[in-house]
Amino acid sequence: VARRVSDAASQLEIKELLPSDPFCLSGGQARRVALASILTLSPRAVVLDEPTAGLDPEGVSEILQLLQKIQREKGVTIVIATHEMDIVPLFCDYAYVINRGRVALSGTPKELFQEPQKLRENHLQLPRIAQLMEVLSQEDKLPIDQTAATVSEGREAVKKLLRKD
């Protein structure tokens, strides 16, 4: 048990937090400690509900990077429930939209974001970059890639548009 705790604490870079009172930890630190405690059980999958809620941008980035590291290095399947659509194209391979306990939509993030009206009908929005691409296309009548959902995809779509002029 001690070895597993030490390994998980090292992997999540929280060894210095082990002697801390859990009630004195920040939100991000508490999430790391919770993840470490889960990893000591050597799970095949981890299910997390809103793992980035209430974190500052740096904390969101750190948690997502840690989850990707766990996935990559330990082969653990990560399942997240989130309303934060900006993280979906960055983190998720596949997504389900659940409404009232039923799967309303499913697919890759790119497939889901091609259905903005269906997302809205299920009380979700496009990621901010995808919203911008939609406005540029529909309101400004620019021939821009509406499937761009991340900053890098949006950047490429704008560069492509500028090269056409």
PDB file of C-alpha atoms in Angstrom:
ATOM      1  CA  VAL A   1       0.000   0.000   0.000  1.00  0.00           C
ATOM      2  CA  ALA A   2       2.801   2.415   0.913  1.00  0.00           C
ATOM      3  CA  ARG A   3       4.517   1.751  -2.421  1.00  0.00           C
ATOM      4  CA  ARG A   4       1.290   2.309  -4.362  1.00  0.00           C
ATOM      5  CA  VAL A   5       0.610   5.563  -2.503  1.00  0.00           C
ATOM      6  CA  SER A   6       4.162   6.729  -3.127  1.00  0.00           C
ATOM      7  CA  ASP A   7       3.976   5.815  -6.839  1.00  0.00           C
ATOM      8  CA  ALA A   8       0.626   7.573  -7.308  1.00  0.00           C
ATOM      9  CA  ALA A   9       1.821  10.648  -5.402  1.00  0.00           C
ATOM     10  CA  SER A  10       4.952  10.797  -7.560  1.00  0.00           C
ATOM     11  CA  GLN A  11       2.989  10.409 -10.772  1.00  0.00           C
ATOM     12  CA  LEU A  12       0.635  13.231  -9.808  1.00  0.00           C
ATOM     13  CA  GLU A  13       3.439  15.353  -8.345  1.00  0.00           C
ATOM     14  CA  ILE A  14       1.841  15.627  -4.898  1.00  0.00           C
ATOM     15  CA  LYS A  15       4.332  13.934  -2.556  1.00  0.00           C
ATOM     16  CA  GLU A  16       4.705  17.182  -0.618  1.00  0.00           C
ATOM     17  CA  LEU A  17       0.929  17.175   0.021  1.00  0.00           C
ATOM     18  CA  LEU A  18       0.752  13.744   1.664  1.00  0.00           C
ATOM     19  CA  PRO A  19       1.173  15.022   5.249  1.00  0.00           C
ATOM     20  CA  SER A  20      -1.259  17.943   4.654  1.00  0.00           C
ATOM     21  CA  ASP A  21      -4.681  18.321   6.201  1.00  0.00           C
ATOM     22  CA  PRO A  22      -7.121  17.629   3.328  1.00  0.00           C
ATOM     23  CA  PHE A  23      -9.266  20.569   4.427  1.00  0.00           C
ATOM     24  CA  CYS A  24      -6.333  22.936   3.797  1.00  0.00           C
ATOM     25  CA  LEU A  25      -5.825  21.934   0.154  1.00  0.00           C
ATOM     26  CA  SER A  26      -6.828  24.038  -2.831  1.00  0.00           C
ATOM     27  CA  GLY A  27      -9.394  22.662  -5.274  1.00  0.00           C
ATOM     28  CA  GLY A  28      -6.712  21.543  -7.704  1.00  0.00           C
ATOM     29  CA  GLN A  29      -4.624  19.954  -4.955  1.00  0.00           C
ATOM     30  CA  ALA A  30      -7.670  18.129  -3.589  1.00  0.00           C
ATOM     31  CA  ARG A  31      -8.461  16.781  -7.060  1.00  0.00           C
ATOM     32  CA  ARG A  32      -4.888  15.524  -7.442  1.00  0.00           C
ATOM     33  CA  VAL A  33      -5.027  13.795  -4.065  1.00  0.00           C
ATOM     34  CA  ALA A  34      -8.373  12.204  -5.012  1.00  0.00           C
ATOM     35  CA  LEU A  35      -6.905  10.992  -8.319  1.00  0.00           C
ATOM     36  CA  ALA A  36      -3.869   9.593  -6.529  1.00  0.00           C
ATOM     37  CA  SER A  37      -6.091   7.689  -4.121  1.00  0.00           C
ATOM     38  CA  ILE A  38      -7.982   6.206  -7.073  1.00  0.00           C
ATOM     39  CA  LEU A  39      -4.754   5.250  -8.862  1.00  0.00           C
ATOM     40  CA  THR A  40      -3.560   3.257  -5.851  1.00  0.00           C
ATOM     41  CA  LEU A  41      -6.322   0.786  -6.743  1.00  0.00           C
ATOM     42  CA  SER A  42      -4.887   0.261 -10.268  1.00  0.00           C
ATOM     43  CA  PRO A  43      -8.226   0.831 -12.009  1.00  0.00           C
ATOM     44  CA  ARG A  44      -8.823   0.075 -15.684  1.00  0.00           C
ATOM     45  CA  ALA A  45     -11.179   3.071 -15.885  1.00  0.00           C
ATOM     46  CA  VAL A  46     -11.796   6.254 -13.930  1.00  0.00           C
ATOM     47  CA  VAL A  47     -15.111   8.138 -14.108  1.00  0.00           C
ATOM     48  CA  LEU A  48     -14.996  11.800 -13.118  1.00  0.00           C
ATOM     49  CA  ASP A  49     -17.862  14.273 -12.753  1.00  0.00           C
ATOM     50  CA  GLU A  50     -16.900  17.822 -13.772  1.00  0.00           C
ATOM     51  CA  PRO A  51     -13.186  17.370 -13.002  1.00  0.00           C
ATOM     52  CA  THR A  52     -12.383  20.970 -13.971  1.00  0.00           C
ATOM     53  CA  ALA A  53     -15.291  22.740 -12.250  1.00  0.00           C
ATOM     54  CA  GLY A  54     -14.229  25.674 -10.128  1.00  0.00           C
ATOM     55  CA  LEU A  55     -10.589  25.590 -11.202  1.00  0.00           C
ATOM     56  CA  ASP A  56      -8.672  28.525 -12.621  1.00  0.00           C
ATOM     57  CA  PRO A  57      -7.345  28.159 -16.205  1.00  0.00           C
ATOM     58  CA  GLU A  58      -3.975  26.892 -14.983  1.00  0.00           C
ATOM     59  CA  GLY A  59      -5.661  24.335 -12.736  1.00  0.00           C
ATOM     60  CA  VAL A  60      -7.860  23.140 -15.621  1.00  0.00           C
ATOM     61  CA  SER A  61      -4.799  22.681 -17.810  1.00  0.00           C
ATOM     62  CA  GLU A  62      -2.914  20.824 -15.056  1.00  0.00           C
ATOM     63  CA  ILE A  63      -5.778  18.426 -14.324  1.00  0.00           C
ATOM     64  CA  LEU A  64      -6.348  17.675 -18.016  1.00  0.00           C
ATOM     65  CA  GLN A  65      -2.628  17.093 -18.585  1.00  0.00           C
ATOM     66  CA  LEU A  66      -2.521  14.747 -15.596  1.00  0.00           C
ATOM     67  CA  LEU A  67      -5.527  12.817 -16.875  1.00  0.00           C
ATOM     68  CA  GLN A  68      -3.930  12.487 -20.306  1.00  0.00           C
ATOM     69  CA  LYS A  69      -0.688  11.324 -18.661  1.00  0.00           C
ATOM     70  CA  ILE A  70      -2.576   8.686 -16.666  1.00  0.00           C
ATOM     71  CA  GLN A  71      -4.353   7.555 -19.810  1.00  0.00           C
ATOM     72  CA  ARG A  72      -1.158   7.391 -21.846  1.00  0.00           C
ATOM     73  CA  GLU A  73       1.209   5.899 -19.261  1.00  0.00           C
ATOM     74  CA  LYS A  74      -1.120   3.610 -17.321  1.00  0.00           C
ATOM     75  CA  GLY A  75      -3.575   2.725 -20.089  1.00  0.00           C
ATOM     76  CA  VAL A  76      -6.462   3.843 -17.902  1.00  0.00           C
ATOM     77  CA  THR A  77      -9.703   4.751 -19.659  1.00  0.00           C
ATOM     78  CA  ILE A  78     -10.844   8.192 -18.535  1.00  0.00           C
ATOM     79  CA  VAL A  79     -14.550   9.016 -18.643  1.00  0.00           C
ATOM     80  CA  ILE A  80     -15.598  12.546 -17.782  1.00  0.00           C
ATOM     81  CA  ALA A  81     -18.982  14.165 -17.375  1.00  0.00           C
ATOM     82  CA  THR A  82     -18.801  17.855 -18.207  1.00  0.00           C
ATOM     83  CA  HIS A  83     -20.761  20.834 -19.438  1.00  0.00           C
ATOM     84  CA  GLU A  84     -17.482  22.602 -20.283  1.00  0.00           C
ATOM     85  CA  MET A  85     -17.572  22.126 -24.036  1.00  0.00           C
ATOM     86  CA  ASP A  86     -14.204  23.814 -24.645  1.00  0.00           C
ATOM     87  CA  ILE A  87     -12.379  20.823 -23.152  1.00  0.00           C
ATOM     88  CA  VAL A  88     -14.242  18.224 -25.220  1.00  0.00           C
ATOM     89  CA  PRO A  89     -12.335  18.683 -28.518  1.00  0.00           C
ATOM     90  CA  LEU A  90      -9.043  18.901 -26.653  1.00  0.00           C
ATOM     91  CA  PHE A  91      -9.493  15.859 -24.445  1.00  0.00           C
ATOM     92  CA  CYS A  92     -12.175  13.518 -25.739  1.00  0.00           C
ATOM     93  CA  ASP A  93     -11.976  10.867 -28.433  1.00  0.00           C
ATOM     94  CA  TYR A  94     -15.686  10.157 -28.262  1.00  0.00           C
ATOM     95  CA  ALA A  95     -18.601  11.844 -26.536  1.00  0.00           C
ATOM     96  CA  TYR A  96     -22.161  11.181 -25.488  1.00  0.00           C
ATOM     97  CA  VAL A  97     -24.742  13.895 -24.905  1.00  0.00           C
ATOM     98  CA  ILE A  98     -27.055  12.732 -22.165  1.00  0.00           C
ATOM     99  CA  ASN A  99     -30.376  14.421 -21.559  1.00  0.00           C
ATOM    100  CA  ARG A 100     -32.840  13.226 -18.926  1.00  0.00           C
ATOM    101  CA  GLY A 101     -30.946   9.966 -18.484  1.00  0.00           C
ATOM    102  CA  ARG A 102     -30.914   9.036 -22.167  1.00  0.00           C
ATOM    103  CA  VAL A 103     -28.241   9.282 -24.843  1.00  0.00           C
ATOM    104  CA  ALA A 104     -29.428  12.075 -27.127  1.00  0.00           C
ATOM    105  CA  LEU A 105     -26.336  12.247 -29.348  1.00  0.00           C
ATOM    106  CA  SER A 106     -23.040  10.456 -29.670  1.00  0.00           C
ATOM    107  CA  GLY A 107     -19.968  10.661 -31.839  1.00  0.00           C
ATOM    108  CA  THR A 108     -16.553  12.173 -32.093  1.00  0.00           C
ATOM    109  CA  PRO A 109     -16.357  15.786 -30.953  1.00  0.00           C
ATOM    110  CA  LYS A 110     -16.061  16.899 -34.592  1.00  0.00           C
ATOM    111  CA  GLU A 111     -19.231  14.960 -35.462  1.00  0.00           C
ATOM    112  CA  LEU A 112     -21.142  16.414 -32.520  1.00  0.00           C
ATOM    113  CA  PHE A 113     -20.065  19.959 -33.247  1.00  0.00           C
ATOM    114  CA  GLN A 114     -21.448  19.640 -36.776  1.00  0.00           C
ATOM    115  CA  GLU A 115     -24.867  19.454 -35.096  1.00  0.00           C
ATOM    116  CA  PRO A 116     -25.008  22.778 -33.191  1.00  0.00           C
ATOM    117  CA  GLN A 117     -28.800  22.915 -33.140  1.00  0.00           C
ATOM    118  CA  LYS A 118     -29.039  19.424 -31.654  1.00  0.00           C
ATOM    119  CA  LEU A 119     -26.503  20.413 -28.991  1.00  0.00           C
ATOM    120  CA  ARG A 120     -28.546  23.497 -28.157  1.00  0.00           C
ATOM    121  CA  GLU A 121     -31.722  21.414 -27.968  1.00  0.00           C
ATOM    122  CA  ASN A 122     -29.890  19.415 -25.298  1.00  0.00           C
ATOM    123  CA  HIS A 123     -28.883  22.537 -23.344  1.00  0.00           C
ATOM    124  CA  LEU A 124     -25.268  22.607 -24.522  1.00  0.00           C
ATOM    125  CA  GLN A 125     -23.285  25.093 -26.555  1.00  0.00           C
ATOM    126  CA  LEU A 126     -20.511  24.755 -29.050  1.00  0.00           C
ATOM    127  CA  PRO A 127     -16.979  25.392 -27.828  1.00  0.00           C
ATOM    128  CA  ARG A 128     -16.178  29.112 -28.011  1.00  0.00           C
ATOM    129  CA  ILE A 129     -14.006  28.763 -31.115  1.00  0.00           C
ATOM    130  CA  ALA A 130     -16.717  26.759 -32.882  1.00  0.00           C
ATOM    131  CA  GLN A 131     -19.227  29.470 -31.928  1.00  0.00           C
ATOM    132  CA  LEU A 132     -16.944  32.045 -33.534  1.00  0.00           C
ATOM    133  CA  MET A 133     -16.617  29.939 -36.703  1.00  0.00           C
ATOM    134  CA  GLU A 134     -20.400  29.580 -36.848  1.00  0.00           C
ATOM    135  CA  VAL A 135     -20.931  33.351 -36.523  1.00  0.00           C
ATOM    136  CA  LEU A 136     -18.269  34.115 -39.134  1.00  0.00           C
ATOM    137  CA  SER A 137     -19.923  31.695 -41.538  1.00  0.00           C
ATOM    138  CA  GLN A 138     -23.592  32.420 -40.927  1.00  0.00           C
ATOM    139  CA  GLU A 139     -23.649  36.069 -39.926  1.00  0.00           C
ATOM    140  CA  ASP A 140     -20.644  37.391 -41.838  1.00  0.00           C
ATOM    141  CA  LYS A 141     -21.036  34.992 -44.777  1.00  0.00           C
ATOM    142  CA  LEU A 142     -17.364  34.070 -44.727  1.00  0.00           C
ATOM    143  CA  PRO A 143     -16.422  30.727 -46.332  1.00  0.00           C
ATOM    144  CA  ILE A 144     -14.728  29.430 -43.196  1.00  0.00           C
ATOM    145  CA  ASP A 145     -14.429  25.928 -41.757  1.00  0.00           C
ATOM    146  CA  GLN A 146     -17.261  25.666 -39.240  1.00  0.00           C
ATOM    147  CA  THR A 147     -15.879  22.417 -37.814  1.00  0.00           C
ATOM    148  CA  ALA A 148     -12.924  24.198 -36.172  1.00  0.00           C
ATOM    149  CA  ALA A 149     -13.413  23.841 -32.407  1.00  0.00           C
ATOM    150  CA  THR A 150      -9.985  24.509 -30.878  1.00  0.00           C
ATOM    151  CA  VAL A 151      -7.700  27.526 -31.020  1.00  0.00           C
ATOM    152  CA  SER A 152      -5.270  25.731 -33.345  1.00  0.00           C
ATOM    153  CA  GLU A 153      -8.083  24.586 -35.663  1.00  0.00           C
ATOM    154  CA  GLY A 154      -9.561  28.091 -35.656  1.00  0.00           C
ATOM    155  CA  ARG A 155      -6.170  29.576 -36.431  1.00  0.00           C
ATOM    156  CA  GLU A 156      -5.748  27.220 -39.394  1.00  0.00           C
ATOM    157  CA  ALA A 157      -9.257  28.054 -40.653  1.00  0.00           C
ATOM    158  CA  VAL A 158      -8.527  31.791 -40.525  1.00  0.00           C
ATOM    159  CA  LYS A 159      -5.134  31.344 -42.218  1.00  0.00           C
ATOM    160  CA  LYS A 160      -6.777  29.300 -44.968  1.00  0.00           C
ATOM    161  CA  LEU A 161      -9.430  31.991 -45.418  1.00  0.00           C
ATOM    162  CA  LEU A 162      -6.787  34.722 -45.631  1.00  0.00           C
ATOM    163  CA  ARG A 163      -4.825  32.798 -48.263  1.00  0.00           C
ATOM    164  CA  LYS A 164      -7.938  32.699 -50.486  1.00  0.00           C
ATOM    165  CA  ASP A 165      -8.144  36.510 -50.632  1.00  0.00           C
TER     166      ASP A 165
END
